[in-house]
């Protein structure tokens, strides 16, 4: 197979169908950008789960004079009841499961609340008496919070026991839904890209039907005839894939690391190395998609 002749045919095909080629590039670019964003979002979710779940605490809230749930009857926890909870946390039964714990008074809880909601109207409505005292517990294994619930849930003076992981799981469920949505949109866009590549190749073949007829008359093989069309599709898709890869790298470099990482310094975010791992996936996906679509389209055309 003469490489020079094949490349000449590829160049002619790209020039003749420039508008369709641009369409293929744009659709491939958008669809693979969604794919890259979905992959990065899954990486981000995995990192955040690992980071925050290991740091999630269990809060043992004590009764206030306004509490009516748990072991409370609108009676604030007495010093003896607080001491009993602390003794349970330090007991031989629970100590092996606990890494560290500390006690937070109502005044300390109020200061933390004011810091978190500074400038908001709710900060002016809350007084220290409305916030409960609490023991904040770091477990050796954060998944074993049920042990604390069983051991402390029935004690008088304990209002509730809350595992912070329950809040995190709701957040990650929303992020997972966003990731799956991006994957769904990407899948639809990839289908559109495949159909557009197939249409482009069929139009390109139709515009060169005379040359194809001559090649058939002189005994050219189907593989020789098909190769330029397949390369056309791959070239167009690869351009879109490269643009998608650059977009993914740019998003991570300038938005995630340049903005989010600076705004939320205590959170672990995906980095440039993660983005560079995604780029080869996008390039391979674009090339395979184009090769398959173009091969099917030209094969069917030649059979007609």
PDB file of C-alpha atoms in Angstrom:
ATOM      1  CA  UNK A   1       0.000   0.000   0.000  1.00  0.00           C
ATOM      2  CA  UNK A   2       1.459   3.350  -1.082  1.00  0.00           C
ATOM      3  CA  UNK A   3       1.516   5.638   1.930  1.00  0.00           C
ATOM      4  CA  UNK A   4       1.910   8.811  -0.113  1.00  0.00           C
ATOM      5  CA  UNK A   5      -1.179   8.092  -2.182  1.00  0.00           C
ATOM      6  CA  UNK A   6      -3.216   7.245   0.912  1.00  0.00           C
ATOM      7  CA  UNK A   7      -2.206  10.485   2.657  1.00  0.00           C
ATOM      8  CA  UNK A   8      -3.040  12.457  -0.491  1.00  0.00           C
ATOM      9  CA  UNK A   9      -6.519  10.934  -0.513  1.00  0.00           C
ATOM     10  CA  UNK A  10      -6.900  11.764   3.172  1.00  0.00           C
ATOM     11  CA  UNK A  11      -5.958  15.398   2.578  1.00  0.00           C
ATOM     12  CA  UNK A  12      -8.377  15.726  -0.301  1.00  0.00           C
ATOM     13  CA  UNK A  13     -11.176  14.180   1.708  1.00  0.00           C
ATOM     14  CA  UNK A  14     -10.609  16.554   4.650  1.00  0.00           C
ATOM     15  CA  UNK A  15     -10.603  19.597   2.350  1.00  0.00           C
ATOM     16  CA  UNK A  16     -13.727  18.545   0.454  1.00  0.00           C
ATOM     17  CA  UNK A  17     -15.752  18.015   3.644  1.00  0.00           C
ATOM     18  CA  UNK A  18     -14.229  20.731   5.806  1.00  0.00           C
ATOM     19  CA  UNK A  19     -17.514  21.830   7.377  1.00  0.00           C
ATOM     20  CA  UNK A  20     -18.412  18.244   8.317  1.00  0.00           C
ATOM     21  CA  UNK A  21     -14.910  17.665   9.676  1.00  0.00           C
ATOM     22  CA  UNK A  22     -15.248  20.753  11.869  1.00  0.00           C
ATOM     23  CA  UNK A  23     -18.572  19.401  13.122  1.00  0.00           C
ATOM     24  CA  UNK A  24     -16.939  16.071  13.998  1.00  0.00           C
ATOM     25  CA  UNK A  25     -14.144  17.898  15.823  1.00  0.00           C
ATOM     26  CA  UNK A  26     -16.586  19.988  17.871  1.00  0.00           C
ATOM     27  CA  UNK A  27     -18.916  17.123  18.772  1.00  0.00           C
ATOM     28  CA  UNK A  28     -15.976  14.892  19.718  1.00  0.00           C
ATOM     29  CA  UNK A  29     -14.434  17.720  21.738  1.00  0.00           C
ATOM     30  CA  UNK A  30     -17.625  18.368  23.719  1.00  0.00           C
ATOM     31  CA  UNK A  31     -18.451  14.689  24.309  1.00  0.00           C
ATOM     32  CA  UNK A  32     -14.936  13.726  25.422  1.00  0.00           C
ATOM     33  CA  UNK A  33     -14.731  16.802  27.645  1.00  0.00           C
ATOM     34  CA  UNK A  34     -17.814  15.471  29.442  1.00  0.00           C
ATOM     35  CA  UNK A  35     -16.117  12.053  29.657  1.00  0.00           C
ATOM     36  CA  UNK A  36     -12.964  13.602  31.119  1.00  0.00           C
ATOM     37  CA  UNK A  37     -14.981  15.691  33.581  1.00  0.00           C
ATOM     38  CA  UNK A  38     -16.892  12.591  34.716  1.00  0.00           C
ATOM     39  CA  UNK A  39     -13.658  10.620  35.223  1.00  0.00           C
ATOM     40  CA  UNK A  40     -12.080  13.488  37.169  1.00  0.00           C
ATOM     41  CA  UNK A  41     -15.225  13.869  39.268  1.00  0.00           C
ATOM     42  CA  UNK A  42     -15.066  10.193  40.215  1.00  0.00           C
ATOM     43  CA  UNK A  43     -11.379  10.650  41.141  1.00  0.00           C
ATOM     44  CA  UNK A  44     -12.343  13.689  43.219  1.00  0.00           C
ATOM     45  CA  UNK A  45     -15.117  11.798  44.993  1.00  0.00           C
ATOM     46  CA  UNK A  46     -12.724   8.961  45.812  1.00  0.00           C
ATOM     47  CA  UNK A  47     -10.134  11.381  47.192  1.00  0.00           C
ATOM     48  CA  UNK A  48     -12.692  13.285  49.243  1.00  0.00           C
ATOM     49  CA  UNK A  49     -14.167  10.092  50.657  1.00  0.00           C
ATOM     50  CA  UNK A  50     -10.751   8.893  51.715  1.00  0.00           C
ATOM     51  CA  UNK A  51      -9.865  12.307  53.154  1.00  0.00           C
ATOM     52  CA  UNK A  52     -13.076  13.194  54.989  1.00  0.00           C
ATOM     53  CA  UNK A  53     -14.282   9.750  56.087  1.00  0.00           C
ATOM     54  CA  UNK A  54     -10.999   9.219  57.933  1.00  0.00           C
ATOM     55  CA  UNK A  55     -11.546  12.556  59.701  1.00  0.00           C
ATOM     56  CA  UNK A  56     -15.265  12.183  60.359  1.00  0.00           C
ATOM     57  CA  UNK A  57     -16.177  12.384  64.031  1.00  0.00           C
ATOM     58  CA  UNK A  58     -19.028  11.049  66.093  1.00  0.00           C
ATOM     59  CA  UNK A  59     -20.831  13.687  68.148  1.00  0.00           C
ATOM     60  CA  UNK A  60     -22.382  12.671  71.462  1.00  0.00           C
ATOM     61  CA  UNK A  61     -24.814  15.511  72.139  1.00  0.00           C
ATOM     62  CA  UNK A  62     -25.942  16.026  75.728  1.00  0.00           C
ATOM     63  CA  UNK A  63     -29.294  17.275  76.902  1.00  0.00           C
ATOM     64  CA  UNK A  64     -30.186  20.938  77.219  1.00  0.00           C
ATOM     65  CA  UNK A  65     -33.125  22.422  79.081  1.00  0.00           C
ATOM     66  CA  UNK A  66     -34.957  22.578  75.734  1.00  0.00           C
ATOM     67  CA  UNK A  67     -34.351  18.941  74.737  1.00  0.00           C
ATOM     68  CA  UNK A  68     -37.277  16.552  74.531  1.00  0.00           C
ATOM     69  CA  UNK A  69     -35.699  13.605  72.682  1.00  0.00           C
ATOM     70  CA  UNK A  70     -33.463  10.747  73.744  1.00  0.00           C
ATOM     71  CA  UNK A  71     -32.968  10.529  77.485  1.00  0.00           C
ATOM     72  CA  UNK A  72     -33.965  14.158  77.974  1.00  0.00           C
ATOM     73  CA  UNK A  73     -37.086  15.671  79.513  1.00  0.00           C
ATOM     74  CA  UNK A  74     -36.310  19.370  79.177  1.00  0.00           C
ATOM     75  CA  UNK A  75     -33.572  18.872  81.723  1.00  0.00           C
ATOM     76  CA  UNK A  76     -29.974  19.853  81.012  1.00  0.00           C
ATOM     77  CA  UNK A  77     -27.357  17.171  81.554  1.00  0.00           C
ATOM     78  CA  UNK A  78     -25.976  17.349  85.084  1.00  0.00           C
ATOM     79  CA  UNK A  79     -22.249  17.255  85.877  1.00  0.00           C
ATOM     80  CA  UNK A  80     -22.677  13.679  87.143  1.00  0.00           C
ATOM     81  CA  UNK A  81     -24.281  12.618  83.859  1.00  0.00           C
ATOM     82  CA  UNK A  82     -21.484  14.296  81.878  1.00  0.00           C
ATOM     83  CA  UNK A  83     -18.923  12.506  84.055  1.00  0.00           C
ATOM     84  CA  UNK A  84     -20.692   9.177  83.469  1.00  0.00           C
ATOM     85  CA  UNK A  85     -20.498   9.605  79.680  1.00  0.00           C
ATOM     86  CA  UNK A  86     -16.813  10.488  79.923  1.00  0.00           C
ATOM     87  CA  UNK A  87     -16.205   7.462  82.132  1.00  0.00           C
ATOM     88  CA  UNK A  88     -17.870   5.247  79.522  1.00  0.00           C
ATOM     89  CA  UNK A  89     -15.650   6.687  76.786  1.00  0.00           C
ATOM     90  CA  UNK A  90     -12.578   5.986  78.901  1.00  0.00           C
ATOM     91  CA  UNK A  91     -13.729   2.517  79.939  1.00  0.00           C
ATOM     92  CA  UNK A  92     -11.953  -0.676  78.894  1.00  0.00           C
ATOM     93  CA  UNK A  93     -14.940  -1.545  76.732  1.00  0.00           C
ATOM     94  CA  UNK A  94     -14.871   1.523  74.486  1.00  0.00           C
ATOM     95  CA  UNK A  95     -11.272   2.737  74.794  1.00  0.00           C
ATOM     96  CA  UNK A  96      -9.855   0.237  72.229  1.00  0.00           C
ATOM     97  CA  UNK A  97     -12.236   1.621  69.582  1.00  0.00           C
ATOM     98  CA  UNK A  98     -11.536   5.309  70.298  1.00  0.00           C
ATOM     99  CA  UNK A  99      -8.567   7.210  68.955  1.00  0.00           C
ATOM    100  CA  UNK A 100      -9.206  10.570  70.674  1.00  0.00           C
ATOM    101  CA  UNK A 101     -12.118  12.529  72.103  1.00  0.00           C
ATOM    102  CA  UNK A 102     -12.691  15.934  73.637  1.00  0.00           C
ATOM    103  CA  UNK A 103     -15.485  17.734  75.469  1.00  0.00           C
ATOM    104  CA  UNK A 104     -17.095  20.880  74.055  1.00  0.00           C
ATOM    105  CA  UNK A 105     -18.999  23.221  76.381  1.00  0.00           C
ATOM    106  CA  UNK A 106     -22.003  25.302  75.336  1.00  0.00           C
ATOM    107  CA  UNK A 107     -19.836  28.427  75.226  1.00  0.00           C
ATOM    108  CA  UNK A 108     -17.295  26.719  72.955  1.00  0.00           C
ATOM    109  CA  UNK A 109     -20.092  25.412  70.728  1.00  0.00           C
ATOM    110  CA  UNK A 110     -21.502  28.951  70.529  1.00  0.00           C
ATOM    111  CA  UNK A 111     -18.125  30.397  69.511  1.00  0.00           C
ATOM    112  CA  UNK A 112     -17.746  27.750  66.797  1.00  0.00           C
ATOM    113  CA  UNK A 113     -21.289  28.413  65.586  1.00  0.00           C
ATOM    114  CA  UNK A 114     -20.618  32.151  65.382  1.00  0.00           C
ATOM    115  CA  UNK A 115     -17.433  31.527  63.372  1.00  0.00           C
ATOM    116  CA  UNK A 116     -19.227  29.212  60.938  1.00  0.00           C
ATOM    117  CA  UNK A 117     -22.242  31.486  60.379  1.00  0.00           C
ATOM    118  CA  UNK A 118     -20.608  34.883  60.756  1.00  0.00           C
ATOM    119  CA  UNK A 119     -22.544  37.578  58.925  1.00  0.00           C
ATOM    120  CA  UNK A 120     -25.720  35.497  58.611  1.00  0.00           C
ATOM    121  CA  UNK A 121     -29.015  36.323  60.303  1.00  0.00           C
ATOM    122  CA  UNK A 122     -29.175  33.001  62.132  1.00  0.00           C
ATOM    123  CA  UNK A 123     -26.032  33.930  64.077  1.00  0.00           C
ATOM    124  CA  UNK A 124     -28.012  36.642  65.907  1.00  0.00           C
ATOM    125  CA  UNK A 125     -30.815  34.256  66.885  1.00  0.00           C
ATOM    126  CA  UNK A 126     -28.741  31.633  68.691  1.00  0.00           C
ATOM    127  CA  UNK A 127     -27.622  31.838  72.312  1.00  0.00           C
ATOM    128  CA  UNK A 128     -25.241  29.469  74.135  1.00  0.00           C
ATOM    129  CA  UNK A 129     -28.151  27.942  76.079  1.00  0.00           C
ATOM    130  CA  UNK A 130     -29.697  26.628  72.846  1.00  0.00           C
ATOM    131  CA  UNK A 131     -26.589  24.662  71.857  1.00  0.00           C
ATOM    132  CA  UNK A 132     -25.804  21.338  73.559  1.00  0.00           C
ATOM    133  CA  UNK A 133     -22.631  20.263  75.236  1.00  0.00           C
ATOM    134  CA  UNK A 134     -20.993  17.465  73.304  1.00  0.00           C
ATOM    135  CA  UNK A 135     -18.242  14.878  73.272  1.00  0.00           C
ATOM    136  CA  UNK A 136     -16.502  14.767  69.885  1.00  0.00           C
ATOM    137  CA  UNK A 137     -15.078  11.312  69.276  1.00  0.00           C
ATOM    138  CA  UNK A 138     -12.539  10.157  66.691  1.00  0.00           C
ATOM    139  CA  UNK A 139     -12.799   6.398  66.212  1.00  0.00           C
ATOM    140  CA  UNK A 140      -9.938   4.112  65.252  1.00  0.00           C
ATOM    141  CA  UNK A 141     -12.266   2.685  62.600  1.00  0.00           C
ATOM    142  CA  UNK A 142     -14.801   5.362  61.536  1.00  0.00           C
ATOM    143  CA  UNK A 143     -17.221   2.663  60.346  1.00  0.00           C
ATOM    144  CA  UNK A 144     -17.773   1.396  63.905  1.00  0.00           C
ATOM    145  CA  UNK A 145     -19.930   4.270  65.143  1.00  0.00           C
ATOM    146  CA  UNK A 146     -22.722   1.819  66.039  1.00  0.00           C
ATOM    147  CA  UNK A 147     -20.612   0.742  69.014  1.00  0.00           C
ATOM    148  CA  UNK A 148     -20.970   4.203  70.537  1.00  0.00           C
ATOM    149  CA  UNK A 149     -24.688   4.275  69.776  1.00  0.00           C
ATOM    150  CA  UNK A 150     -25.209   0.972  71.571  1.00  0.00           C
ATOM    151  CA  UNK A 151     -23.038   1.910  74.548  1.00  0.00           C
ATOM    152  CA  UNK A 152     -24.129   5.514  75.108  1.00  0.00           C
ATOM    153  CA  UNK A 153     -27.524   5.844  73.457  1.00  0.00           C
ATOM    154  CA  UNK A 154     -29.466   4.722  76.509  1.00  0.00           C
ATOM    155  CA  UNK A 155     -27.671   6.857  79.083  1.00  0.00           C
ATOM    156  CA  UNK A 156     -29.610   9.558  80.874  1.00  0.00           C
ATOM    157  CA  UNK A 157     -28.395  12.975  79.783  1.00  0.00           C
ATOM    158  CA  UNK A 158     -27.546  11.904  76.211  1.00  0.00           C
ATOM    159  CA  UNK A 159     -29.764  13.594  73.629  1.00  0.00           C
ATOM    160  CA  UNK A 160     -28.417  11.991  70.448  1.00  0.00           C
ATOM    161  CA  UNK A 161     -25.372  10.428  68.841  1.00  0.00           C
ATOM    162  CA  UNK A 162     -24.597  11.622  65.316  1.00  0.00           C
ATOM    163  CA  UNK A 163     -22.073  10.165  62.917  1.00  0.00           C
ATOM    164  CA  UNK A 164     -20.801  12.926  60.632  1.00  0.00           C
ATOM    165  CA  UNK A 165     -20.358  10.353  57.873  1.00  0.00           C
ATOM    166  CA  UNK A 166     -24.150  10.368  57.413  1.00  0.00           C
ATOM    167  CA  UNK A 167     -23.912  13.994  56.245  1.00  0.00           C
ATOM    168  CA  UNK A 168     -20.951  13.207  54.006  1.00  0.00           C
ATOM    169  CA  UNK A 169     -22.750  10.285  52.389  1.00  0.00           C
ATOM    170  CA  UNK A 170     -25.579  12.615  51.326  1.00  0.00           C
ATOM    171  CA  UNK A 171     -23.086  15.020  49.769  1.00  0.00           C
ATOM    172  CA  UNK A 172     -21.265  12.220  47.965  1.00  0.00           C
ATOM    173  CA  UNK A 173     -24.577  10.818  46.728  1.00  0.00           C
ATOM    174  CA  UNK A 174     -25.269  14.182  45.069  1.00  0.00           C
ATOM    175  CA  UNK A 175     -21.765  14.251  43.582  1.00  0.00           C
ATOM    176  CA  UNK A 176     -22.196  10.703  42.295  1.00  0.00           C
ATOM    177  CA  UNK A 177     -25.496  11.701  40.698  1.00  0.00           C
ATOM    178  CA  UNK A 178     -23.739  14.626  39.006  1.00  0.00           C
ATOM    179  CA  UNK A 179     -20.997  12.282  37.797  1.00  0.00           C
ATOM    180  CA  UNK A 180     -23.508   9.799  36.380  1.00  0.00           C
ATOM    181  CA  UNK A 181     -25.360  12.664  34.699  1.00  0.00           C
ATOM    182  CA  UNK A 182     -22.125  13.769  33.038  1.00  0.00           C
ATOM    183  CA  UNK A 183     -21.496  10.193  31.923  1.00  0.00           C
ATOM    184  CA  UNK A 184     -25.012   9.981  30.476  1.00  0.00           C
ATOM    185  CA  UNK A 185     -24.606  13.237  28.562  1.00  0.00           C
ATOM    186  CA  UNK A 186     -21.180  12.099  27.366  1.00  0.00           C
ATOM    187  CA  UNK A 187     -22.637   8.787  26.147  1.00  0.00           C
ATOM    188  CA  UNK A 188     -25.317  10.595  24.144  1.00  0.00           C
ATOM    189  CA  UNK A 189     -22.737  12.958  22.701  1.00  0.00           C
ATOM    190  CA  UNK A 190     -20.471  10.041  21.772  1.00  0.00           C
ATOM    191  CA  UNK A 191     -23.367   8.391  19.939  1.00  0.00           C
ATOM    192  CA  UNK A 192     -23.937  11.665  18.101  1.00  0.00           C
ATOM    193  CA  UNK A 193     -20.228  11.848  17.288  1.00  0.00           C
ATOM    194  CA  UNK A 194     -20.220   8.276  15.957  1.00  0.00           C
ATOM    195  CA  UNK A 195     -23.243   8.983  13.736  1.00  0.00           C
ATOM    196  CA  UNK A 196     -21.710  12.234  12.526  1.00  0.00           C
ATOM    197  CA  UNK A 197     -18.411  10.517  11.696  1.00  0.00           C
ATOM    198  CA  UNK A 198     -20.276   7.814   9.785  1.00  0.00           C
ATOM    199  CA  UNK A 199     -22.275  10.429   7.861  1.00  0.00           C
ATOM    200  CA  UNK A 200     -19.128  12.399   7.067  1.00  0.00           C
ATOM    201  CA  UNK A 201     -17.370   9.320   5.738  1.00  0.00           C
ATOM    202  CA  UNK A 202     -20.358   8.319   3.589  1.00  0.00           C
ATOM    203  CA  UNK A 203     -20.552  11.845   2.131  1.00  0.00           C
ATOM    204  CA  UNK A 204     -16.826  11.793   1.496  1.00  0.00           C
ATOM    205  CA  UNK A 205     -17.125   8.428  -0.244  1.00  0.00           C
ATOM    206  CA  UNK A 206     -20.080   9.631  -2.313  1.00  0.00           C
ATOM    207  CA  UNK A 207     -18.166  12.710  -3.443  1.00  0.00           C
ATOM    208  CA  UNK A 208     -15.345  10.413  -4.592  1.00  0.00           C
ATOM    209  CA  UNK A 209     -17.515   7.697  -6.079  1.00  0.00           C
ATOM    210  CA  UNK A 210     -15.848   8.113  -9.485  1.00  0.00           C
ATOM    211  CA  UNK A 211     -12.348   7.592  -8.046  1.00  0.00           C
ATOM    212  CA  UNK A 212     -13.605   4.603  -6.041  1.00  0.00           C
ATOM    213  CA  UNK A 213     -15.078   3.088  -9.221  1.00  0.00           C
ATOM    214  CA  UNK A 214     -11.777   3.504 -11.046  1.00  0.00           C
ATOM    215  CA  UNK A 215      -9.849   1.926  -8.170  1.00  0.00           C
ATOM    216  CA  UNK A 216     -12.211  -1.041  -8.214  1.00  0.00           C
ATOM    217  CA  UNK A 217     -11.735  -1.429 -11.976  1.00  0.00           C
ATOM    218  CA  UNK A 218      -7.941  -1.551 -11.637  1.00  0.00           C
ATOM    219  CA  UNK A 219      -8.200  -4.199  -8.915  1.00  0.00           C
ATOM    220  CA  UNK A 220      -7.609  -2.137  -5.750  1.00  0.00           C
ATOM    221  CA  UNK A 221      -8.489  -4.046  -2.604  1.00  0.00           C
ATOM    222  CA  UNK A 222     -11.237  -2.952  -0.261  1.00  0.00           C
ATOM    223  CA  UNK A 223      -8.643  -2.367   2.444  1.00  0.00           C
ATOM    224  CA  UNK A 224      -6.786   0.078   0.208  1.00  0.00           C
ATOM    225  CA  UNK A 225     -10.015   1.908  -0.609  1.00  0.00           C
ATOM    226  CA  UNK A 226     -11.196   1.981   3.018  1.00  0.00           C
ATOM    227  CA  UNK A 227      -7.952   3.153   4.633  1.00  0.00           C
ATOM    228  CA  UNK A 228      -8.072   6.862   3.595  1.00  0.00           C
ATOM    229  CA  UNK A 229     -11.643   7.210   4.842  1.00  0.00           C
ATOM    230  CA  UNK A 230     -10.839   5.582   8.189  1.00  0.00           C
ATOM    231  CA  UNK A 231      -7.817   7.854   8.616  1.00  0.00           C
ATOM    232  CA  UNK A 232      -9.999  10.896   7.848  1.00  0.00           C
ATOM    233  CA  UNK A 233     -12.353   9.990  10.679  1.00  0.00           C
ATOM    234  CA  UNK A 234      -9.508   9.240  13.061  1.00  0.00           C
ATOM    235  CA  UNK A 235      -7.754  12.540  12.282  1.00  0.00           C
ATOM    236  CA  UNK A 236     -10.915  14.570  12.879  1.00  0.00           C
ATOM    237  CA  UNK A 237     -11.697  12.707  16.098  1.00  0.00           C
ATOM    238  CA  UNK A 238      -8.107  12.996  17.351  1.00  0.00           C
ATOM    239  CA  UNK A 239      -8.208  16.761  16.909  1.00  0.00           C
ATOM    240  CA  UNK A 240     -11.347  16.844  19.041  1.00  0.00           C
ATOM    241  CA  UNK A 241      -9.728  14.491  21.560  1.00  0.00           C
ATOM    242  CA  UNK A 242      -6.648  16.698  21.863  1.00  0.00           C
ATOM    243  CA  UNK A 243      -8.861  19.744  22.438  1.00  0.00           C
ATOM    244  CA  UNK A 244     -10.815  17.813  25.088  1.00  0.00           C
ATOM    245  CA  UNK A 245      -7.566  16.795  26.780  1.00  0.00           C
ATOM    246  CA  UNK A 246      -6.381  20.413  26.807  1.00  0.00           C
ATOM    247  CA  UNK A 247      -9.741  21.509  28.219  1.00  0.00           C
ATOM    248  CA  UNK A 248      -9.542  18.931  31.019  1.00  0.00           C
ATOM    249  CA  UNK A 249      -5.972  19.956  31.892  1.00  0.00           C
ATOM    250  CA  UNK A 250      -6.978  23.626  31.808  1.00  0.00           C
ATOM    251  CA  UNK A 251      -9.973  23.040  34.093  1.00  0.00           C
ATOM    252  CA  UNK A 252      -7.806  21.245  36.659  1.00  0.00           C
ATOM    253  CA  UNK A 253      -4.904  23.684  36.450  1.00  0.00           C
ATOM    254  CA  UNK A 254      -6.780  26.986  36.493  1.00  0.00           C
ATOM    255  CA  UNK A 255     -10.125  26.225  38.152  1.00  0.00           C
ATOM    256  CA  UNK A 256      -9.544  23.291  40.522  1.00  0.00           C
ATOM    257  CA  UNK A 257      -5.981  24.059  41.606  1.00  0.00           C
ATOM    258  CA  UNK A 258      -5.977  27.772  40.861  1.00  0.00           C
ATOM    259  CA  UNK A 259      -9.305  28.574  42.533  1.00  0.00           C
ATOM    260  CA  UNK A 260     -10.907  25.742  44.509  1.00  0.00           C
ATOM    261  CA  UNK A 261      -7.679  24.570  46.155  1.00  0.00           C
ATOM    262  CA  UNK A 262      -6.947  28.144  47.251  1.00  0.00           C
ATOM    263  CA  UNK A 263     -10.488  28.742  48.476  1.00  0.00           C
ATOM    264  CA  UNK A 264     -10.775  25.405  50.342  1.00  0.00           C
ATOM    265  CA  UNK A 265      -7.215  24.668  51.517  1.00  0.00           C
ATOM    266  CA  UNK A 266      -8.316  21.886  53.903  1.00  0.00           C
ATOM    267  CA  UNK A 267      -9.805  19.784  51.101  1.00  0.00           C
ATOM    268  CA  UNK A 268      -7.869  17.393  48.887  1.00  0.00           C
ATOM    269  CA  UNK A 269      -8.466  18.033  45.167  1.00  0.00           C
ATOM    270  CA  UNK A 270      -7.421  16.291  41.976  1.00  0.00           C
ATOM    271  CA  UNK A 271      -4.208  17.658  40.509  1.00  0.00           C
ATOM    272  CA  UNK A 272      -2.426  18.028  37.215  1.00  0.00           C
ATOM    273  CA  UNK A 273      -1.070  14.476  37.421  1.00  0.00           C
ATOM    274  CA  UNK A 274      -4.638  13.129  37.611  1.00  0.00           C
ATOM    275  CA  UNK A 275      -5.620  15.201  34.575  1.00  0.00           C
ATOM    276  CA  UNK A 276      -2.623  13.916  32.612  1.00  0.00           C
ATOM    277  CA  UNK A 277      -3.752  10.355  33.371  1.00  0.00           C
ATOM    278  CA  UNK A 278      -7.137  11.130  31.820  1.00  0.00           C
ATOM    279  CA  UNK A 279      -5.745  12.623  28.586  1.00  0.00           C
ATOM    280  CA  UNK A 280      -4.502   9.299  27.081  1.00  0.00           C
ATOM    281  CA  UNK A 281      -7.912   7.776  27.843  1.00  0.00           C
ATOM    282  CA  UNK A 282      -9.603  10.548  25.866  1.00  0.00           C
ATOM    283  CA  UNK A 283      -7.198  10.195  22.941  1.00  0.00           C
ATOM    284  CA  UNK A 284      -7.675   6.431  22.807  1.00  0.00           C
ATOM    285  CA  UNK A 285     -11.460   6.743  23.110  1.00  0.00           C
ATOM    286  CA  UNK A 286     -11.616   9.278  20.278  1.00  0.00           C
ATOM    287  CA  UNK A 287      -9.401   7.223  17.972  1.00  0.00           C
ATOM    288  CA  UNK A 288     -11.254   3.951  18.613  1.00  0.00           C
ATOM    289  CA  UNK A 289     -14.659   5.613  18.217  1.00  0.00           C
ATOM    290  CA  UNK A 290     -13.653   7.196  14.912  1.00  0.00           C
ATOM    291  CA  UNK A 291     -11.984   4.079  13.528  1.00  0.00           C
ATOM    292  CA  UNK A 292     -14.975   1.861  14.273  1.00  0.00           C
ATOM    293  CA  UNK A 293     -17.545   4.356  12.999  1.00  0.00           C
ATOM    294  CA  UNK A 294     -15.608   5.109   9.821  1.00  0.00           C
ATOM    295  CA  UNK A 295     -14.892   1.438   9.136  1.00  0.00           C
ATOM    296  CA  UNK A 296     -18.575   0.485   9.473  1.00  0.00           C
ATOM    297  CA  UNK A 297     -19.690   3.416   7.314  1.00  0.00           C
ATOM    298  CA  UNK A 298     -17.270   2.827   4.422  1.00  0.00           C
ATOM    299  CA  UNK A 299     -17.752  -0.936   4.516  1.00  0.00           C
ATOM    300  CA  UNK A 300     -21.501  -0.543   4.155  1.00  0.00           C
ATOM    301  CA  UNK A 301     -21.053   2.009   1.383  1.00  0.00           C
ATOM    302  CA  UNK A 302     -18.797  -0.290  -0.627  1.00  0.00           C
ATOM    303  CA  UNK A 303     -21.310  -3.119  -0.342  1.00  0.00           C
ATOM    304  CA  UNK A 304     -24.033  -1.032  -1.966  1.00  0.00           C
TER     305      UNK A 304
END
